[in-house]
PDB file of C-alpha atoms in Angstrom:
ATOM      1  CA  MET A   1     -60.195-125.100 -13.174  1.00 89.00           C
ATOM      2  CA  SER A   2     -57.103-126.539 -14.395  1.00 95.00           C
ATOM      3  CA  ILE A   3     -53.939-124.755 -14.857  1.00 97.00           C
ATOM      4  CA  GLY A   4     -51.286-125.413 -17.419  1.00 98.00           C
ATOM      5  CA  VAL A   5     -47.751-123.421 -17.040  1.00 98.00           C
ATOM      6  CA  ILE A   6     -45.677-123.333 -19.933  1.00 98.00           C
ATOM      7  CA  TYR A   7     -42.123-122.357 -19.104  1.00 98.00           C
ATOM      8  CA  GLY A   8     -40.451-120.569 -22.074  1.00 98.00           C
ATOM      9  CA  SER A   9     -36.752-120.426 -20.605  1.00 96.00           C
ATOM     10  CA  THR A  10     -33.912-122.598 -21.565  1.00 93.00           C
ATOM     11  CA  ARG A  11     -32.306-122.037 -18.336  1.00 93.00           C
ATOM     12  CA  GLU A  12     -33.264-124.257 -15.306  1.00 94.00           C
ATOM     13  CA  LYS A  13     -34.476-122.491 -12.118  1.00 94.00           C
ATOM     14  CA  GLY A  14     -33.723-118.990 -13.674  1.00 96.00           C
ATOM     15  CA  ASN A  15     -35.555-115.725 -12.482  1.00 98.00           C
ATOM     16  CA  THR A  16     -38.675-116.272 -14.637  1.00 98.00           C
ATOM     17  CA  GLU A  17     -39.043-119.698 -13.181  1.00 98.00           C
ATOM     18  CA  TRP A  18     -38.624-118.359  -9.741  1.00 98.00           C
ATOM     19  CA  LEU A  19     -41.127-115.828 -10.135  1.00 98.00           C
ATOM     20  CA  THR A  20     -43.615-118.022 -11.711  1.00 98.00           C
ATOM     21  CA  GLU A  21     -43.239-120.593  -8.967  1.00 98.00           C
ATOM     22  CA  GLU A  22     -43.903-117.508  -6.559  1.00 97.00           C
ATOM     23  CA  SER A  23     -47.357-116.915  -8.375  1.00 97.00           C
ATOM     24  CA  ILE A  24     -48.753-120.690  -8.172  1.00 97.00           C
ATOM     25  CA  ARG A  25     -47.310-121.978  -4.596  1.00 96.00           C
ATOM     26  CA  GLY A  26     -49.963-123.926  -3.235  1.00 95.00           C
ATOM     27  CA  VAL A  27     -51.854-124.021  -6.630  1.00 96.00           C
ATOM     28  CA  PRO A  28     -52.542-127.419  -8.264  1.00 96.00           C
ATOM     29  CA  VAL A  29     -50.829-126.926 -11.662  1.00 97.00           C
ATOM     30  CA  GLU A  30     -49.422-129.101 -14.477  1.00 98.00           C
ATOM     31  CA  LYS A  31     -46.022-127.933 -15.643  1.00 98.00           C
ATOM     32  CA  PHE A  32     -44.654-127.942 -19.080  1.00 98.00           C
ATOM     33  CA  TYR A  33     -41.106-127.105 -19.569  1.00 98.00           C
ATOM     34  CA  LEU A  34     -40.314-126.316 -23.319  1.00 98.00           C
ATOM     35  CA  ARG A  35     -36.814-126.957 -23.164  1.00 97.00           C
ATOM     36  CA  GLU A  36     -37.375-130.516 -22.293  1.00 97.00           C
ATOM     37  CA  TYR A  37     -39.400-130.883 -25.649  1.00 97.00           C
ATOM     38  CA  ASN A  38     -37.855-131.401 -29.061  1.00 96.00           C
ATOM     39  CA  ILE A  39     -40.217-128.672 -31.185  1.00 95.00           C
ATOM     40  CA  LEU A  40     -39.020-128.164 -34.534  1.00 90.00           C
ATOM     41  CA  PRO A  41     -39.411-124.602 -36.184  1.00 89.00           C
ATOM     42  CA  ILE A  42     -42.762-124.461 -38.054  1.00 84.00           C
ATOM     43  CA  LYS A  43     -42.293-125.183 -41.873  1.00 81.00           C
ATOM     44  CA  ASP A  44     -44.894-122.810 -43.406  1.00 81.00           C
ATOM     45  CA  GLU A  45     -46.847-125.152 -45.882  1.00 77.00           C
ATOM     46  CA  ARG A  46     -50.340-123.440 -45.609  1.00 77.00           C
ATOM     47  CA  HIS A  47     -50.597-122.633 -49.231  1.00 77.00           C
ATOM     48  CA  THR A  48     -49.146-125.989 -50.701  1.00 77.00           C
ATOM     49  CA  GLU A  49     -51.483-128.528 -52.260  1.00 77.00           C
ATOM     50  CA  ALA A  50     -50.639-131.176 -49.642  1.00 73.00           C
ATOM     51  CA  GLY A  51     -50.999-128.611 -46.493  1.00 72.00           C
ATOM     52  CA  PHE A  52     -48.779-129.065 -43.566  1.00 76.00           C
ATOM     53  CA  GLN A  53     -47.037-132.336 -43.050  1.00 77.00           C
ATOM     54  CA  GLU A  54     -46.387-134.334 -40.210  1.00 82.00           C
ATOM     55  CA  VAL A  55     -43.298-133.287 -38.109  1.00 84.00           C
ATOM     56  CA  ALA A  56     -41.318-135.872 -36.141  1.00 87.00           C
ATOM     57  CA  ASP A  57     -41.003-133.941 -32.843  1.00 93.00           C
ATOM     58  CA  ASP A  58     -42.519-133.665 -29.497  1.00 96.00           C
ATOM     59  CA  TYR A  59     -44.847-130.962 -30.470  1.00 95.00           C
ATOM     60  CA  SER A  60     -48.230-133.003 -31.065  1.00 92.00           C
ATOM     61  CA  GLN A  61     -47.736-134.870 -27.830  1.00 94.00           C
ATOM     62  CA  LEU A  62     -47.326-131.556 -26.028  1.00 97.00           C
ATOM     63  CA  ILE A  63     -49.831-129.560 -27.324  1.00 97.00           C
ATOM     64  CA  GLY A  64     -52.497-132.611 -26.734  1.00 96.00           C
ATOM     65  CA  LYS A  65     -51.516-132.280 -23.150  1.00 97.00           C
ATOM     66  CA  ILE A  66     -51.676-128.510 -23.034  1.00 97.00           C
ATOM     67  CA  ILE A  67     -55.057-128.036 -24.646  1.00 96.00           C
ATOM     68  CA  LYS A  68     -56.705-129.941 -21.819  1.00 96.00           C
ATOM     69  CA  HIS A  69     -56.192-127.055 -19.206  1.00 97.00           C
ATOM     70  CA  ASP A  70     -58.729-124.106 -18.705  1.00 96.00           C
ATOM     71  CA  VAL A  71     -56.039-121.539 -17.865  1.00 97.00           C
ATOM     72  CA  LEU A  72     -52.451-121.144 -19.497  1.00 98.00           C
ATOM     73  CA  ILE A  73     -49.711-119.204 -17.926  1.00 98.00           C
ATOM     74  CA  PHE A  74     -47.076-118.507 -20.264  1.00 98.00           C
ATOM     75  CA  ALA A  75     -43.740-117.985 -18.552  1.00 98.00           C
ATOM     76  CA  THR A  76     -41.117-116.387 -20.490  1.00 98.00           C
ATOM     77  CA  PRO A  77     -37.711-114.579 -19.916  1.00 98.00           C
ATOM     78  CA  VAL A  78     -37.908-111.249 -22.003  1.00 97.00           C
ATOM     79  CA  TYR A  79     -35.153-111.734 -24.769  1.00 94.00           C
ATOM     80  CA  TRP A  80     -34.294-108.888 -27.149  1.00 93.00           C
ATOM     81  CA  TYR A  81     -37.886-107.299 -25.834  1.00 94.00           C
ATOM     82  CA  SER A  82     -39.858-110.149 -26.752  1.00 96.00           C
ATOM     83  CA  MET A  83     -40.639-113.644 -25.666  1.00 98.00           C
ATOM     84  CA  SER A  84     -37.989-116.423 -25.741  1.00 97.00           C
ATOM     85  CA  GLY A  85     -37.420-118.205 -28.977  1.00 96.00           C
ATOM     86  CA  THR A  86     -38.489-121.276 -27.144  1.00 96.00           C
ATOM     87  CA  MET A  87     -41.981-119.928 -26.604  1.00 98.00           C
ATOM     88  CA  LYS A  88     -42.358-118.078 -30.163  1.00 97.00           C
ATOM     89  CA  LEU A  89     -41.308-121.498 -31.780  1.00 95.00           C
ATOM     90  CA  PHE A  90     -44.009-123.366 -29.769  1.00 97.00           C
ATOM     91  CA  ILE A  91     -46.741-120.690 -30.527  1.00 97.00           C
ATOM     92  CA  ASP A  92     -45.491-120.782 -34.200  1.00 94.00           C
ATOM     93  CA  ARG A  93     -46.617-124.155 -34.464  1.00 93.00           C
ATOM     94  CA  TRP A  94     -50.092-123.303 -33.555  1.00 96.00           C
ATOM     95  CA  SER A  95     -50.409-122.404 -37.285  1.00 91.00           C
ATOM     96  CA  GLN A  96     -50.168-126.092 -38.126  1.00 90.00           C
ATOM     97  CA  THR A  97     -52.592-127.147 -35.386  1.00 93.00           C
ATOM     98  CA  LEU A  98     -55.281-124.856 -36.805  1.00 91.00           C
ATOM     99  CA  ARG A  99     -54.910-127.091 -39.839  1.00 86.00           C
ATOM    100  CA  ASP A 100     -54.309-130.487 -38.136  1.00 87.00           C
ATOM    101  CA  SER A 101     -57.531-133.045 -38.293  1.00 87.00           C
ATOM    102  CA  ASN A 102     -56.386-134.158 -34.982  1.00 89.00           C
ATOM    103  CA  TYR A 103     -57.291-130.915 -33.422  1.00 93.00           C
ATOM    104  CA  PRO A 104     -60.459-129.957 -35.575  1.00 94.00           C
ATOM    105  CA  ASN A 105     -61.833-127.666 -32.897  1.00 96.00           C
ATOM    106  CA  PHE A 106     -58.357-125.998 -31.781  1.00 97.00           C
ATOM    107  CA  ARG A 107     -59.614-122.383 -32.234  1.00 96.00           C
ATOM    108  CA  GLU A 108     -62.646-123.075 -30.445  1.00 97.00           C
ATOM    109  CA  GLU A 109     -60.706-125.125 -27.403  1.00 97.00           C
ATOM    110  CA  LEU A 110     -58.487-122.045 -27.256  1.00 97.00           C
ATOM    111  CA  ALA A 111     -61.354-119.535 -27.220  1.00 98.00           C
ATOM    112  CA  LYS A 112     -62.452-121.267 -23.936  1.00 97.00           C
ATOM    113  CA  LYS A 113     -59.260-120.465 -22.010  1.00 97.00           C
ATOM    114  CA  SER A 114     -57.748-117.660 -20.066  1.00 96.00           C
ATOM    115  CA  ALA A 115     -54.069-116.611 -20.072  1.00 98.00           C
ATOM    116  CA  TYR A 116     -51.633-114.976 -18.130  1.00 98.00           C
ATOM    117  CA  VAL A 117     -48.133-114.027 -18.806  1.00 98.00           C
ATOM    118  CA  ILE A 118     -45.113-113.798 -16.269  1.00 98.00           C
ATOM    119  CA  ALA A 119     -42.090-112.313 -17.740  1.00 98.00           C
ATOM    120  CA  VAL A 120     -38.963-111.085 -16.298  1.00 98.00           C
ATOM    121  CA  GLY A 121     -36.225-108.982 -18.111  1.00 97.00           C
ATOM    122  CA  GLY A 122     -33.310-106.793 -17.320  1.00 96.00           C
ATOM    123  CA  ASP A 123     -33.765-103.726 -19.359  1.00 94.00           C
ATOM    124  CA  LYS A 124     -36.544-101.525 -17.990  1.00 96.00           C
ATOM    125  CA  PRO A 125     -39.068-104.447 -18.328  1.00 96.00           C
ATOM    126  CA  THR A 126     -42.074-102.788 -16.933  1.00 95.00           C
ATOM    127  CA  ILE A 127     -41.798-100.662 -20.012  1.00 96.00           C
ATOM    128  CA  LYS A 128     -39.752-102.347 -22.821  1.00 96.00           C
ATOM    129  CA  ALA A 129     -41.743-105.798 -22.337  1.00 97.00           C
ATOM    130  CA  LEU A 130     -45.217-104.061 -22.887  1.00 97.00           C
ATOM    131  CA  PRO A 131     -44.729-104.600 -26.372  1.00 97.00           C
ATOM    132  CA  MET A 132     -44.538-108.417 -25.738  1.00 98.00           C
ATOM    133  CA  ILE A 133     -47.576-108.136 -23.692  1.00 98.00           C
ATOM    134  CA  GLN A 134     -49.258-106.820 -26.418  1.00 98.00           C
ATOM    135  CA  GLN A 135     -48.132-109.426 -28.829  1.00 98.00           C
ATOM    136  CA  PHE A 136     -49.748-111.993 -26.281  1.00 98.00           C
ATOM    137  CA  GLN A 137     -52.776-110.092 -26.312  1.00 98.00           C
ATOM    138  CA  TYR A 138     -52.879-110.240 -29.905  1.00 98.00           C
ATOM    139  CA  ILE A 139     -52.351-113.967 -30.009  1.00 98.00           C
ATOM    140  CA  CYS A 140     -55.412-114.096 -27.481  1.00 98.00           C
ATOM    141  CA  ASP A 141     -57.504-112.093 -29.689  1.00 98.00           C
ATOM    142  CA  PHE A 142     -56.948-114.211 -32.602  1.00 97.00           C
ATOM    143  CA  PHE A 143     -58.038-117.311 -30.843  1.00 97.00           C
ATOM    144  CA  GLY A 144     -60.786-115.619 -28.670  1.00 97.00           C
ATOM    145  CA  MET A 145     -58.735-116.115 -25.373  1.00 97.00           C
ATOM    146  CA  THR A 146     -58.805-113.772 -22.845  1.00 97.00           C
ATOM    147  CA  LEU A 147     -55.622-112.249 -21.469  1.00 98.00           C
ATOM    148  CA  ASP A 148     -56.267-111.904 -17.842  1.00 97.00           C
ATOM    149  CA  GLY A 149     -53.320-110.537 -16.562  1.00 96.00           C
ATOM    150  CA  TYR A 150     -49.466-110.376 -16.295  1.00 98.00           C
ATOM    151  CA  VAL A 151     -46.714-109.724 -14.000  1.00 98.00           C
ATOM    152  CA  ILE A 152     -43.389-108.249 -15.269  1.00 98.00           C
ATOM    153  CA  GLY A 153     -40.179-108.551 -12.877  1.00 98.00           C
ATOM    154  CA  LYS A 154     -36.914-107.066 -13.148  1.00 98.00           C
ATOM    155  CA  ALA A 155     -33.528-109.397 -13.167  1.00 98.00           C
ATOM    156  CA  SER A 156     -30.830-109.970 -15.324  1.00 93.00           C
ATOM    157  CA  LYS A 157     -28.502-111.990 -13.060  1.00 95.00           C
ATOM    158  CA  PRO A 158     -29.411-115.391 -11.629  1.00 94.00           C
ATOM    159  CA  GLY A 159     -31.384-114.951  -8.329  1.00 96.00           C
ATOM    160  CA  GLU A 160     -31.805-111.109  -8.885  1.00 97.00           C
ATOM    161  CA  ILE A 161     -35.556-111.366  -9.130  1.00 98.00           C
ATOM    162  CA  GLN A 162     -35.768-112.073  -5.468  1.00 97.00           C
ATOM    163  CA  ARG A 163     -34.978-108.368  -4.640  1.00 97.00           C
ATOM    164  CA  ASP A 164     -37.999-107.065  -7.044  1.00 98.00           C
ATOM    165  CA  THR A 165     -40.599-106.465  -4.220  1.00 98.00           C
ATOM    166  CA  LYS A 166     -43.254-105.164  -6.767  1.00 98.00           C
ATOM    167  CA  ALA A 167     -43.103-108.134  -8.950  1.00 98.00           C
ATOM    168  CA  ILE A 168     -43.200-110.499  -6.063  1.00 98.00           C
ATOM    169  CA  ALA A 169     -46.201-108.606  -4.531  1.00 98.00           C
ATOM    170  CA  ALA A 170     -47.909-108.985  -8.123  1.00 98.00           C
ATOM    171  CA  ALA A 171     -47.172-112.838  -8.197  1.00 98.00           C
ATOM    172  CA  SER A 172     -48.658-113.314  -4.757  1.00 97.00           C
ATOM    173  CA  GLN A 173     -52.010-111.415  -5.984  1.00 96.00           C
ATOM    174  CA  LEU A 174     -51.975-113.540  -8.640  1.00 96.00           C
ATOM    175  CA  ARG A 175     -51.702-116.873  -6.459  1.00 95.00           C
ATOM    176  CA  ILE A 176     -54.423-115.478  -4.183  1.00 94.00           C
ATOM    177  CA  ALA A 177     -56.711-114.916  -7.137  1.00 92.00           C
ATOM    178  CA  PHE A 178     -55.944-118.649  -8.363  1.00 93.00           C
ATOM    179  CA  LEU A 179     -56.511-120.106  -4.783  1.00 92.00           C
ATOM    180  CA  LYS A 180     -59.663-117.892  -4.391  1.00 90.00           C
ATOM    181  CA  HIS A 181     -61.112-119.436  -7.733  1.00 85.00           C
ATOM    182  CA  LEU A 182     -60.268-123.143  -6.858  1.00 85.00           C
ATOM    183  CA  GLU A 183     -62.217-122.582  -3.355  1.00 84.00           C
ATOM    184  CA  MET A 184     -65.148-121.383  -5.320  1.00 81.00           C
ATOM    185  CA  GLU A 185     -65.287-124.424  -7.432  1.00 76.00           C
TER     186      GLU A 185
END
C-alpha cells in the first residue's frame, strides 16, 4: 500500500498540516504540497471541437506522481465551509485528465484507490464542514473511489489545533489503522 498526501493549504506548517502529520507519523508516505506547484484554473473545453488543450503548468507532472498511490489523503483547511481553493483547483483539473490521452484509464485508476480527508476549520467544523465531506464523497462516488474516513479538527489561530483532543485522537486512530494495514502486507 502506498500513500500520497495532498496538502491543500497555502500556509506552511498550519493547523491542517499539523493534524495530518499526526495521522501519518511513522507511516511511509509521499507528500504533495499544492502550494509548491503552479496549477492554472481549468478552461472548460469539453464541448469544443478541439477539446482540452495542453496547459503549460505543473499539473500534469503532479497528477502523474499522485496517480501511482493506492491511498490518497486530502488535507485541506476549511475555507468558507468548503475545501481550499488550492485543493478545488487541483480537483477541477481532473475533468481535463478524464479526456487526456496520456491518462486513458484515469477513471479506472482512481476507482482502485481509497481516500481520506483531513480538514481543520474554526467555525463549528464538526458540523459545518460536513457538506465538504459530502462533496468529497460525491467526487469519490463519481470515480468509484472509496472514501474510507475523515478527521475534522477545530482551530483558527496557528497552533490552536494542538488543543483539539478529539481530532488528535481521531488522527491517532487513523495512523494506527495505516500502520496495521502496512504490517499485514
